[in-house]
Short mmCIF file of C-alpha atoms and ligand atoms in Angstrom, two decimals:
data_model
loop_
_atom_site.label_atom_id
_atom_site.label_comp_id
_atom_site.label_asym_id
_atom_site.label_seq_id
_atom_site.Cartn_x
_atom_site.Cartn_y
_atom_site.Cartn_z
CA MET A 1 -5.38 3.27 -22.84
CA ASN A 2 -1.93 2.24 -21.65
CA SER A 3 -0.77 5.60 -20.29
CA SER A 4 1.80 6.11 -17.54
CA LEU A 5 0.98 6.45 -13.85
CA ARG A 6 2.42 9.97 -13.91
CA THR A 7 0.08 11.08 -16.73
CA LYS A 8 -2.90 9.40 -15.06
CA LEU A 9 -2.18 11.04 -11.69
CA SER A 10 -1.66 14.49 -13.23
CA ILE A 11 -4.87 14.16 -15.25
CA SER A 12 -6.76 13.04 -12.11
CA TYR A 13 -5.56 16.06 -10.14
CA VAL A 14 -6.52 18.47 -12.93
CA ALA A 15 -9.87 16.69 -13.41
CA VAL A 16 -10.67 16.96 -9.68
CA ALA A 17 -9.75 20.66 -9.72
CA LEU A 18 -11.86 21.25 -12.85
CA ILE A 19 -14.87 19.47 -11.39
CA CYS A 20 -14.54 21.55 -8.17
CA ILE A 21 -14.27 24.79 -10.15
CA ILE A 22 -17.29 23.92 -12.33
CA LEU A 23 -19.37 22.93 -9.29
CA ILE A 24 -18.39 26.10 -7.37
CA SER A 25 -19.25 28.24 -10.42
CA ILE A 26 -22.63 26.54 -10.86
CA PHE A 27 -23.53 26.88 -7.17
CA THR A 28 -22.30 30.48 -7.00
CA THR A 29 -24.32 31.44 -10.11
CA LEU A 30 -27.40 29.74 -8.69
CA PHE A 31 -26.85 31.53 -5.37
CA VAL A 32 -26.39 34.90 -7.05
CA TYR A 33 -29.49 34.42 -9.21
CA LYS A 34 -31.67 33.28 -6.33
CA HIS A 35 -30.53 35.14 -3.21
CA PHE A 36 -28.93 38.23 -4.68
CA GLU A 37 -31.95 38.89 -6.91
CA GLU A 38 -34.19 38.56 -3.85
CA TYR A 39 -31.93 40.89 -1.93
CA VAL A 40 -31.91 43.49 -4.74
CA LYS A 41 -35.70 43.32 -5.06
CA GLN A 42 -36.19 43.82 -1.32
CA ASN A 43 -33.66 46.64 -1.29
CA THR A 44 -35.43 48.48 -4.14
CA GLU A 45 -38.83 47.91 -2.51
CA GLN A 46 -37.50 49.24 0.81
CA LYS A 47 -36.05 52.35 -0.88
CA ASN A 48 -39.38 52.96 -2.68
CA ARG A 49 -41.31 52.57 0.61
CA GLU A 50 -38.95 55.08 2.24
CA ILE A 51 -39.72 57.56 -0.59
CA VAL A 52 -43.49 56.99 -0.11
CA THR A 53 -43.16 57.52 3.69
CA THR A 54 -41.15 60.72 3.20
CA LEU A 55 -43.74 61.97 0.66
CA SER A 56 -46.67 61.20 2.97
CA GLY A 57 -44.94 63.40 5.58
CA GLN A 58 -45.31 66.28 3.12
CA TYR A 59 -49.13 66.21 3.17
CA MET A 60 -50.35 69.18 5.16
CA GLY A 61 -54.06 68.30 5.25
CA ASN A 62 -57.06 69.68 3.34
CA GLY A 63 -55.58 68.59 -0.01
CA LYS A 64 -52.49 70.75 0.57
CA TRP A 65 -48.90 69.54 0.00
CA ASN A 66 -45.51 70.93 0.89
CA THR A 67 -44.53 71.24 -2.79
CA LYS A 68 -41.10 72.73 -2.04
CA VAL A 69 -39.91 69.71 -0.06
CA ILE A 70 -41.57 67.35 -2.59
CA GLU A 71 -39.50 69.01 -5.31
CA THR A 72 -36.33 68.59 -3.23
CA ILE A 73 -37.18 64.89 -2.72
CA GLY A 74 -37.85 64.47 -6.45
CA VAL A 75 -34.61 66.17 -7.47
CA SER A 76 -32.44 64.23 -5.02
CA SER A 77 -34.17 60.98 -6.18
CA MET A 78 -33.29 61.88 -9.77
CA GLU A 79 -29.69 62.34 -8.73
CA ASN A 80 -29.87 58.79 -7.42
CA GLY A 81 -31.33 57.58 -10.74
CA ILE A 82 -34.97 57.37 -9.57
CA ILE A 83 -37.77 59.01 -11.60
CA LEU A 84 -40.79 60.15 -9.56
CA LYS A 85 -44.26 61.39 -10.46
CA VAL A 86 -46.33 62.57 -7.44
CA LYS A 87 -50.13 63.00 -7.84
CA ASP A 88 -52.85 64.10 -5.41
CA ILE A 89 -56.03 62.13 -4.70
CA ASN A 90 -57.71 63.55 -7.79
CA GLY A 91 -54.85 62.57 -10.09
CA ASN A 92 -53.52 66.12 -10.40
CA ILE A 93 -49.74 66.15 -10.80
CA ILE A 94 -47.96 67.76 -7.84
CA TRP A 95 -44.47 67.10 -9.12
CA ASP A 96 -43.22 65.22 -12.23
CA ALA A 97 -39.54 64.48 -12.86
CA LYS A 98 -40.09 64.46 -16.64
CA THR A 99 -41.69 67.90 -16.55
CA HIS A 100 -38.93 69.11 -14.24
CA ASN A 101 -36.05 67.83 -16.38
CA ASN A 102 -37.05 65.54 -19.24
CA GLY A 103 -33.52 65.37 -20.67
CA MET A 104 -32.09 64.01 -17.44
CA CYS A 105 -34.96 61.49 -17.18
CA GLN A 106 -34.21 60.20 -20.69
CA ARG A 107 -30.54 59.83 -19.72
CA ILE A 108 -31.51 57.91 -16.59
CA ILE A 109 -33.77 55.55 -18.61
CA GLU A 110 -31.04 55.06 -21.22
CA HIS A 111 -28.50 54.31 -18.48
CA MET A 112 -30.85 51.75 -16.91
CA SER A 113 -31.35 50.10 -20.30
CA ASN A 114 -27.55 49.87 -20.76
CA ASN A 115 -27.11 48.34 -17.30
CA ALA A 116 -29.86 45.80 -17.92
CA SER A 117 -28.28 44.67 -21.22
CA ARG A 118 -24.89 44.07 -19.50
CA ILE A 119 -26.26 41.07 -17.63
CA PRO A 120 -28.41 38.73 -19.77
CA GLY A 121 -31.97 38.13 -18.60
CA ARG A 122 -32.09 41.36 -16.61
CA GLY A 123 -34.66 44.16 -17.09
CA LYS A 124 -36.61 42.09 -19.58
CA SER A 125 -39.83 43.98 -18.94
CA GLY A 126 -38.30 47.40 -19.94
CA TYR A 127 -38.99 50.76 -18.31
CA THR A 128 -42.18 50.86 -16.19
CA GLU A 129 -43.62 53.26 -13.62
CA VAL A 130 -44.91 51.45 -10.53
CA PRO A 131 -47.66 53.32 -8.63
CA TYR A 132 -47.55 53.49 -4.78
CA THR A 133 -50.39 54.90 -2.63
CA ILE A 134 -49.52 57.82 -0.32
CA ASN A 135 -51.53 57.59 2.90
CA TYR A 136 -52.10 60.21 5.58
CA ASN A 137 -53.73 59.03 8.86
CA LEU A 138 -54.65 55.79 7.09
CA ASN A 139 -56.46 57.68 4.31
CA LYS A 140 -55.29 57.75 0.72
CA VAL A 141 -54.18 61.27 -0.11
CA GLY A 142 -52.28 60.69 -3.32
CA THR A 143 -50.02 58.40 -5.42
CA VAL A 144 -46.43 58.39 -6.47
CA GLU A 145 -45.20 56.57 -9.60
CA ILE A 146 -41.63 55.34 -9.30
CA GLY A 147 -39.86 54.52 -12.54
CA THR A 148 -37.99 51.16 -12.63
CA TYR A 149 -36.44 49.03 -15.30
CA GLY A 150 -37.99 45.59 -14.65
CA ASP A 151 -38.43 44.03 -11.20
CA ASN A 152 -34.98 42.35 -11.25
CA TYR A 153 -33.03 45.39 -12.37
CA LEU A 154 -29.47 45.63 -11.00
CA ASN A 155 -27.86 49.00 -10.51
CA GLU A 156 -24.17 49.72 -11.11
CA HIS A 157 -23.06 48.71 -7.60
CA ASP A 158 -24.90 45.40 -7.92
CA ILE A 159 -23.34 44.72 -11.31
CA ALA A 160 -19.90 45.66 -10.03
CA PHE A 161 -20.35 43.25 -7.12
CA ILE A 162 -21.36 40.37 -9.44
CA ASN A 163 -18.51 41.12 -11.84
CA ASP A 164 -16.02 41.15 -8.95
CA LEU A 165 -17.41 37.85 -7.77
CA TYR A 166 -17.02 36.26 -11.22
CA ASN A 167 -13.51 37.71 -11.62
CA LEU A 168 -12.60 36.23 -8.23
CA LEU A 169 -14.02 32.88 -9.33
CA TRP A 170 -11.95 32.97 -12.51
CA ALA A 171 -8.80 33.84 -10.55
CA VAL A 172 -9.43 31.07 -7.99
CA GLY A 173 -10.20 28.65 -10.84
CA ILE A 174 -7.01 29.40 -12.78
CA PHE A 175 -4.94 29.38 -9.58
CA SER A 176 -6.44 26.01 -8.54
CA LEU A 177 -5.75 24.56 -11.98
CA ILE A 178 -2.10 25.64 -11.90
CA LEU A 179 -1.76 24.43 -8.32
CA SER A 180 -3.36 21.04 -9.10
CA LEU A 181 -1.11 20.64 -12.14
CA LEU A 182 1.95 21.41 -9.98
CA PHE A 183 0.78 19.12 -7.18
CA GLY A 184 -0.08 16.37 -9.64
CA THR A 185 3.37 16.56 -11.22
CA VAL A 186 5.23 16.64 -7.88
CA MET A 187 3.13 13.89 -6.26
CA SER A 188 3.26 11.63 -9.30
CA LYS A 189 7.03 12.13 -9.49
CA ARG A 190 7.38 11.18 -5.84
CA LEU A 191 5.21 8.09 -6.36
CA VAL A 192 6.56 7.06 -9.71
CA SER A 193 10.31 7.39 -8.99
CA PRO A 194 10.45 4.60 -6.36
CA ILE A 195 8.13 2.43 -8.48
CA ALA A 196 10.43 2.97 -11.46
CA ARG A 197 13.37 1.85 -9.28
CA VAL A 198 11.41 -1.26 -8.22
CA ILE A 199 10.67 -2.00 -11.90
CA ASN A 200 14.35 -1.61 -12.82
CA THR A 201 15.46 -3.90 -9.99
CA ALA A 202 12.75 -6.45 -10.84
CA LYS A 203 13.94 -6.36 -14.48
CA ALA A 204 17.54 -6.85 -13.34
CA ILE A 205 16.45 -9.79 -11.15
CA SER A 206 14.53 -11.33 -14.04
CA LYS A 207 17.78 -11.13 -16.07
CA GLY A 208 19.66 -12.98 -13.33
CA PHE A 209 21.30 -10.07 -11.46
CA TYR A 210 20.15 -11.33 -8.08
CA SER A 211 22.55 -9.18 -6.06
CA ASP A 212 20.68 -5.96 -7.02
CA ARG A 213 18.75 -4.37 -4.13
CA ILE A 214 16.56 -1.28 -3.74
CA LYS A 215 18.16 0.87 -1.03
CA GLU A 216 16.03 4.04 -1.12
CA LYS A 217 13.21 4.34 1.39
CA SER A 218 9.87 5.80 0.33
CA ASN A 219 7.41 7.54 2.66
CA THR A 220 4.53 5.63 1.05
CA ARG A 221 3.77 2.48 3.06
CA GLU A 222 2.68 0.36 0.09
CA ILE A 223 5.79 1.28 -1.92
CA ASN A 224 7.98 0.37 1.06
CA GLN A 225 6.21 -2.99 1.30
CA LEU A 226 6.76 -3.51 -2.43
CA THR A 227 10.45 -2.60 -2.03
CA VAL A 228 10.88 -5.02 0.90
CA THR A 229 9.09 -7.78 -1.05
CA ILE A 230 11.27 -7.29 -4.13
CA ASN A 231 14.42 -7.23 -1.95
CA ASP A 232 13.30 -10.43 -0.19
CA LEU A 233 12.56 -12.00 -3.56
CA ALA A 234 16.02 -11.02 -4.83
CA GLU A 235 17.65 -12.38 -1.67
CA ASN A 236 15.77 -15.68 -1.98
CA MET A 237 16.63 -15.98 -5.66
CA GLU A 238 20.27 -15.19 -4.88
CA LYS A 239 20.31 -17.88 -2.17
CA GLN A 240 18.62 -20.38 -4.48
CA GLU A 241 21.07 -19.52 -7.24
CA ILE A 242 24.06 -20.06 -4.92
CA LEU A 243 22.58 -23.37 -3.75
CA ARG A 244 21.74 -24.48 -7.30
CA LYS A 245 25.28 -23.78 -8.46
CA ARG A 246 26.71 -25.51 -5.41
CA LEU A 247 24.33 -28.44 -5.83
CA THR A 248 25.48 -29.07 -9.40
CA GLY A 249 29.11 -28.76 -8.34
CA ASP A 250 28.56 -30.95 -5.30
CA VAL A 251 26.76 -33.72 -7.21
CA ALA A 252 29.58 -33.77 -9.76
CA HIS A 253 32.17 -33.74 -7.01
CA GLU A 254 30.45 -36.44 -4.93
CA LEU A 255 30.21 -38.74 -7.94
CA ARG A 256 33.59 -37.92 -9.41
CA THR A 257 35.64 -39.01 -6.39
CA PRO A 258 34.32 -42.60 -6.04
CA LEU A 259 34.07 -43.01 -9.83
CA ALA A 260 37.69 -41.87 -10.32
CA THR A 261 38.84 -44.26 -7.59
CA LEU A 262 36.87 -47.09 -9.21
CA GLN A 263 38.21 -46.26 -12.66
CA SER A 264 41.85 -46.12 -11.55
CA HIS A 265 41.52 -49.34 -9.54
CA LEU A 266 39.86 -51.23 -12.38
CA GLU A 267 42.35 -49.90 -14.98
CA ALA A 268 45.27 -50.92 -12.78
CA MET A 269 43.79 -54.39 -12.44
CA MET A 270 43.05 -54.67 -16.19
CA ASP A 271 46.58 -53.56 -17.05
CA GLY A 272 47.93 -56.18 -14.69
CA ILE A 273 49.56 -53.56 -12.41
CA TRP A 274 47.41 -54.75 -9.51
CA PRO A 275 46.25 -58.29 -9.01
CA ALA A 276 42.42 -58.58 -9.02
CA ASP A 277 42.48 -60.01 -5.50
CA SER A 278 39.62 -59.89 -2.99
CA GLU A 279 41.09 -56.87 -1.16
CA ARG A 280 41.16 -54.72 -4.34
CA LEU A 281 37.70 -55.91 -5.33
CA LYS A 282 36.44 -55.12 -1.82
CA SER A 283 37.75 -51.59 -2.13
CA CYS A 284 35.96 -51.20 -5.50
CA HIS A 285 32.83 -52.64 -3.96
CA GLU A 286 32.98 -50.07 -1.10
CA GLU A 287 33.10 -47.21 -3.62
CA ILE A 288 30.08 -48.66 -5.46
CA VAL A 289 28.22 -48.98 -2.13
CA ARG A 290 29.05 -45.34 -1.40
CA ILE A 291 27.67 -44.19 -4.76
CA SER A 292 24.54 -46.37 -4.31
CA LYS A 293 23.98 -44.96 -0.82
CA MET A 294 24.26 -41.47 -2.11
CA VAL A 295 21.87 -42.12 -5.01
CA GLY A 296 19.54 -43.88 -2.54
CA ASP A 297 19.64 -40.87 -0.19
CA LEU A 298 18.95 -38.53 -3.09
CA GLU A 299 16.00 -40.69 -4.16
CA LYS A 300 14.68 -40.64 -0.61
CA LEU A 301 15.03 -36.88 -0.42
CA ALA A 302 13.29 -36.42 -3.78
CA ARG A 303 10.44 -38.63 -2.52
CA TYR A 304 10.10 -36.72 0.78
CA GLU A 305 10.15 -33.40 -1.01
CA SER A 306 7.60 -34.47 -3.64
CA GLU A 307 4.05 -33.22 -3.30
CA ASN A 308 2.70 -36.78 -3.32
CA PHE A 309 4.64 -37.70 -0.18
CA VAL A 310 2.16 -39.40 2.18
CA LEU A 311 2.83 -39.79 5.90
CA ASN A 312 1.77 -42.97 7.63
CA MET A 313 0.44 -41.28 10.75
CA ASP A 314 -0.07 -43.15 14.00
CA THR A 315 0.13 -42.52 17.74
CA PHE A 316 3.24 -44.01 19.31
CA ASP A 317 5.59 -43.59 22.24
CA ILE A 318 8.50 -41.40 21.08
CA THR A 319 10.48 -42.16 24.25
CA GLU A 320 10.25 -45.87 23.40
CA LEU A 321 11.46 -45.09 19.86
CA ALA A 322 14.42 -43.08 21.23
CA LYS A 323 15.31 -45.95 23.59
CA ARG A 324 15.27 -48.41 20.67
CA GLN A 325 17.59 -46.18 18.63
CA ILE A 326 19.93 -45.80 21.62
CA HIS A 327 19.98 -49.59 21.80
CA ASN A 328 20.75 -49.85 18.05
CA PHE A 329 23.60 -47.31 18.26
CA GLU A 330 24.94 -48.57 21.59
CA SER A 331 27.79 -50.69 20.29
CA GLU A 332 29.01 -48.02 17.82
CA PHE A 333 28.99 -45.34 20.52
CA LEU A 334 30.73 -47.66 22.98
CA SER A 335 33.42 -48.59 20.52
CA LYS A 336 34.15 -44.89 19.94
CA GLY A 337 34.18 -44.23 23.68
CA LEU A 338 31.10 -42.01 23.56
CA GLU A 339 28.35 -41.77 26.15
CA LEU A 340 24.73 -41.73 24.91
CA LYS A 341 21.89 -40.70 27.28
CA LEU A 342 18.14 -40.11 27.17
CA THR A 343 16.59 -37.42 29.37
CA GLY A 344 13.21 -35.69 29.61
CA ALA A 345 9.64 -36.88 29.82
CA ASP A 346 7.78 -39.92 28.58
CA CYS A 347 5.68 -38.80 25.69
CA ARG A 348 3.37 -40.06 22.94
CA VAL A 349 3.17 -38.36 19.56
CA TYR A 350 0.98 -38.59 16.46
CA ALA A 351 3.39 -38.92 13.52
CA ASP A 352 4.90 -41.26 10.94
CA LYS A 353 6.97 -43.57 13.16
CA ASP A 354 9.39 -44.76 10.46
CA LYS A 355 10.14 -41.23 9.23
CA ILE A 356 10.64 -39.82 12.74
CA SER A 357 12.87 -42.81 13.41
CA GLN A 358 14.86 -41.83 10.27
CA VAL A 359 15.30 -38.26 11.66
CA LEU A 360 16.62 -39.66 14.95
CA VAL A 361 18.94 -42.04 13.12
CA ASN A 362 20.38 -39.21 10.98
CA LEU A 363 20.91 -36.91 13.97
CA LEU A 364 22.45 -39.69 16.07
CA SER A 365 24.75 -40.84 13.27
CA ASN A 366 25.92 -37.23 12.80
CA ALA A 367 26.58 -36.91 16.52
CA LEU A 368 28.46 -40.19 16.38
CA LYS A 369 30.45 -39.10 13.30
CA TYR A 370 31.44 -35.65 14.52
CA THR A 371 31.85 -36.06 18.28
CA PRO A 372 35.40 -37.05 19.20
CA GLU A 373 36.28 -39.87 21.55
CA GLY A 374 35.23 -39.41 25.16
CA GLY A 375 32.37 -37.11 24.21
CA MET A 376 28.76 -37.23 25.23
CA VAL A 377 25.48 -37.21 23.29
CA VAL A 378 22.12 -36.54 24.97
CA ILE A 379 18.63 -37.07 23.54
CA ASN A 380 16.08 -34.94 25.36
CA ILE A 381 12.29 -35.14 24.97
CA GLN A 382 10.02 -32.33 26.20
CA TYR A 383 6.44 -31.46 25.46
CA ASN A 384 3.95 -28.65 25.92
CA ASP A 385 0.38 -27.95 24.79
CA VAL A 386 1.46 -27.13 21.27
CA ASN A 387 4.15 -29.63 20.37
CA THR A 388 6.70 -32.24 21.37
CA GLU A 389 10.32 -31.12 21.22
CA ILE A 390 13.12 -33.60 20.65
CA SER A 391 16.75 -32.51 20.81
CA VAL A 392 20.06 -34.26 20.16
CA THR A 393 22.99 -32.48 21.82
CA ASP A 394 26.66 -33.36 21.54
CA ASN A 395 29.82 -31.80 22.92
CA GLY A 396 31.67 -32.18 19.62
CA PRO A 397 33.58 -29.57 17.56
CA GLY A 398 30.52 -27.43 16.68
CA ILE A 399 29.59 -25.86 13.35
CA PRO A 400 30.94 -22.45 12.20
CA GLY A 401 28.34 -19.66 12.34
CA GLU A 402 28.62 -18.90 8.61
CA ASP A 403 27.64 -22.51 7.78
CA LEU A 404 24.62 -22.69 10.07
CA PRO A 405 22.09 -21.13 7.61
CA TYR A 406 23.00 -23.72 4.95
CA ILE A 407 23.41 -26.80 7.10
CA PHE A 408 19.98 -28.23 6.12
CA GLU A 409 20.63 -27.80 2.39
CA ARG A 410 21.48 -30.97 0.47
CA PHE A 411 25.20 -31.69 -0.11
CA TYR A 412 26.20 -28.93 2.29
CA ARG A 413 29.05 -29.85 4.52
CA ALA A 414 30.51 -27.47 7.05
CA ASP A 415 33.95 -28.98 6.82
CA LYS A 416 34.53 -30.54 3.43
CA SER A 417 37.92 -31.90 4.39
CA ARG A 418 36.24 -34.18 6.93
CA ASN A 419 34.19 -35.80 4.18
CA LYS A 420 36.52 -38.70 3.55
CA LEU A 421 36.87 -39.33 7.23
CA THR A 422 33.17 -39.30 8.04
CA GLY A 423 31.90 -40.69 4.77
CA GLY A 424 28.99 -38.23 4.71
CA SER A 425 27.53 -36.73 1.56
CA GLY A 426 25.58 -33.83 3.10
CA ILE A 427 22.08 -35.21 2.51
CA GLY A 428 21.22 -36.47 6.03
CA LEU A 429 20.06 -33.12 7.46
CA ALA A 430 18.15 -32.22 4.28
CA ILE A 431 16.19 -35.47 4.71
CA CYS A 432 15.54 -34.59 8.41
CA LYS A 433 14.26 -31.18 7.40
CA SER A 434 11.84 -32.45 4.73
CA ILE A 435 10.43 -35.12 7.10
CA VAL A 436 9.91 -32.62 9.96
CA LEU A 437 8.37 -30.01 7.64
CA ALA A 438 6.02 -32.64 6.18
CA HIS A 439 4.78 -33.19 9.78
CA GLY A 440 4.16 -29.45 10.14
CA GLY A 441 7.00 -29.13 12.63
CA SER A 442 10.28 -27.25 12.59
CA ILE A 443 13.96 -28.09 12.92
CA ASN A 444 16.81 -25.87 14.01
CA VAL A 445 20.39 -25.97 15.12
CA GLN A 446 22.38 -24.17 17.82
CA SER A 447 26.11 -24.59 17.80
CA ASN A 448 29.22 -23.26 19.51
CA ILE A 449 32.63 -23.89 18.05
CA GLY A 450 34.58 -26.17 20.39
CA LYS A 451 31.62 -26.68 22.71
CA GLY A 452 29.11 -28.70 20.75
CA THR A 453 25.94 -28.75 18.69
CA LYS A 454 22.27 -29.09 19.54
CA PHE A 455 19.68 -30.10 16.92
CA THR A 456 16.06 -29.60 17.96
CA PHE A 457 12.97 -30.67 16.05
CA THR A 458 9.30 -30.38 16.94
CA ILE A 459 6.24 -32.49 16.18
CA PRO A 460 2.98 -30.57 16.51
CA LYS A 461 0.20 -31.92 18.73
CA ILE A 462 -3.06 -32.68 17.00
P1 ADP Z 1 26.78 -35.55 6.24
O1 ADP Z 1 26.42 -36.76 5.51
O2 ADP Z 1 27.91 -34.78 5.65
O3 ADP Z 1 26.88 -35.73 7.70
P2 ADP Z 1 24.46 -34.02 6.90
O4 ADP Z 1 23.45 -33.34 6.05
O5 ADP Z 1 23.98 -35.00 7.87
O6 ADP Z 1 25.52 -34.60 5.94
O7 ADP Z 1 25.24 -32.88 7.63
C1 ADP Z 1 25.70 -31.75 6.94
C2 ADP Z 1 26.92 -31.17 7.59
O8 ADP Z 1 26.57 -30.62 8.86
C3 ADP Z 1 27.98 -32.15 7.91
O9 ADP Z 1 28.81 -32.36 6.80
C4 ADP Z 1 28.73 -31.50 9.05
O10 ADP Z 1 29.68 -30.58 8.55
C5 ADP Z 1 27.66 -30.74 9.77
N1 ADP Z 1 27.15 -31.45 10.96
C6 ADP Z 1 26.01 -32.16 11.06
N2 ADP Z 1 25.85 -32.63 12.32
C7 ADP Z 1 26.93 -32.20 13.02
C8 ADP Z 1 27.35 -32.35 14.39
N3 ADP Z 1 26.64 -33.05 15.27
N4 ADP Z 1 28.49 -31.75 14.77
C9 ADP Z 1 29.24 -31.02 13.88
N5 ADP Z 1 28.89 -30.84 12.57
C10 ADP Z 1 27.75 -31.42 12.15
#
């Protein structure tokens, strides 16, 4: 059945209360039947024994009885609803309640019968007279027959007690039911309201409203975790959406600029406005090279990000690799008046040499592109038990704080106006990131505007 959480919770509360009430009623009834019956029996027996003891005190010896006191005992017993018949050793009646007042005895028996019928199963055996022996100095001197209505007969006080008990049980039962219904409703409301909000937000997210967030806090840990997860999901989706939109725009933009240049140049040459000389053709060629590089970079990135990307792992000297790259970049750095240094420890790593070399190349070419004349770039290599840490630090212009979270996304450029100048397309760092992640390492950036930028990546030890 596809019923709501609120209904299910309320039903559960009421069901638990009902089960408790039924169990308490069953156990109480069993207790009353077993222990109370025992108690009543013992009580009656004790009272009867007391009567017998009092009667035996009235024997005066030589077959003589204190008939006056016996009559008083008999009458007061009748007033308490007990019918007595006292006989001497020969069976001669000393005192008989029925002879004394038969009408009252009949009323007592009738009353007992009424009481017995009020509680089912009571007084089944009907009115009987139970004989007790009266002893004097351990010798039998007579008998007394005490009238009872079955051996599990309950008198008025006993019945009143049981009725009160059952009334109390009913009251507690009804009260518990109302309370459980109230609790169930309140608790389910408290649980369901935040879940309903999570559902609404999740629905909004599924419709593309990624900026929706759940702000209310719940005092249920699991609901809070659900809320945080949905908010994180929304934030991630929002980020992805922003990046997706920007990516489409950026790809179009990156392609449009060189294509427009190419188109205008070619049209001018075709229309005879410009001569198709080697300089014009060279300029067209440069634009084509730029587009090819960009497409090549994109292809590379797609390959690195694909699940089938296989690393060619080997152990090699990373310091040696850094030195070789410094050698390769030397002339470019020199011609721009930049200093390039290597510091840190000699270290061997287990990684894909070509791909790590690509990361270094990208970071060094960025440092070269963005650091102004007279600046300095330092490669530092450190290691510990867990990983090897390689950093490339420059004292260039730095990257604005708001751009730092996006710097490793493809096509993202902190300063778009510098694009033409630097010739970058914003794919270099995305490639670095996918290579480092494929190695199980991490890459991050620290930057201060006007002071410089430090890129650090790690390669885990095996
Ligand atoms: P690009 O081809 O534009 O250099 P990257 O992905 O390599 O693409 O870099 C993304 C952006 O990060 C760059 O456009 C630039 O704004 C910024 N950037 C990267 N390295 C540096 C650096 N060393 N100093 C300042 N800005 C940098």
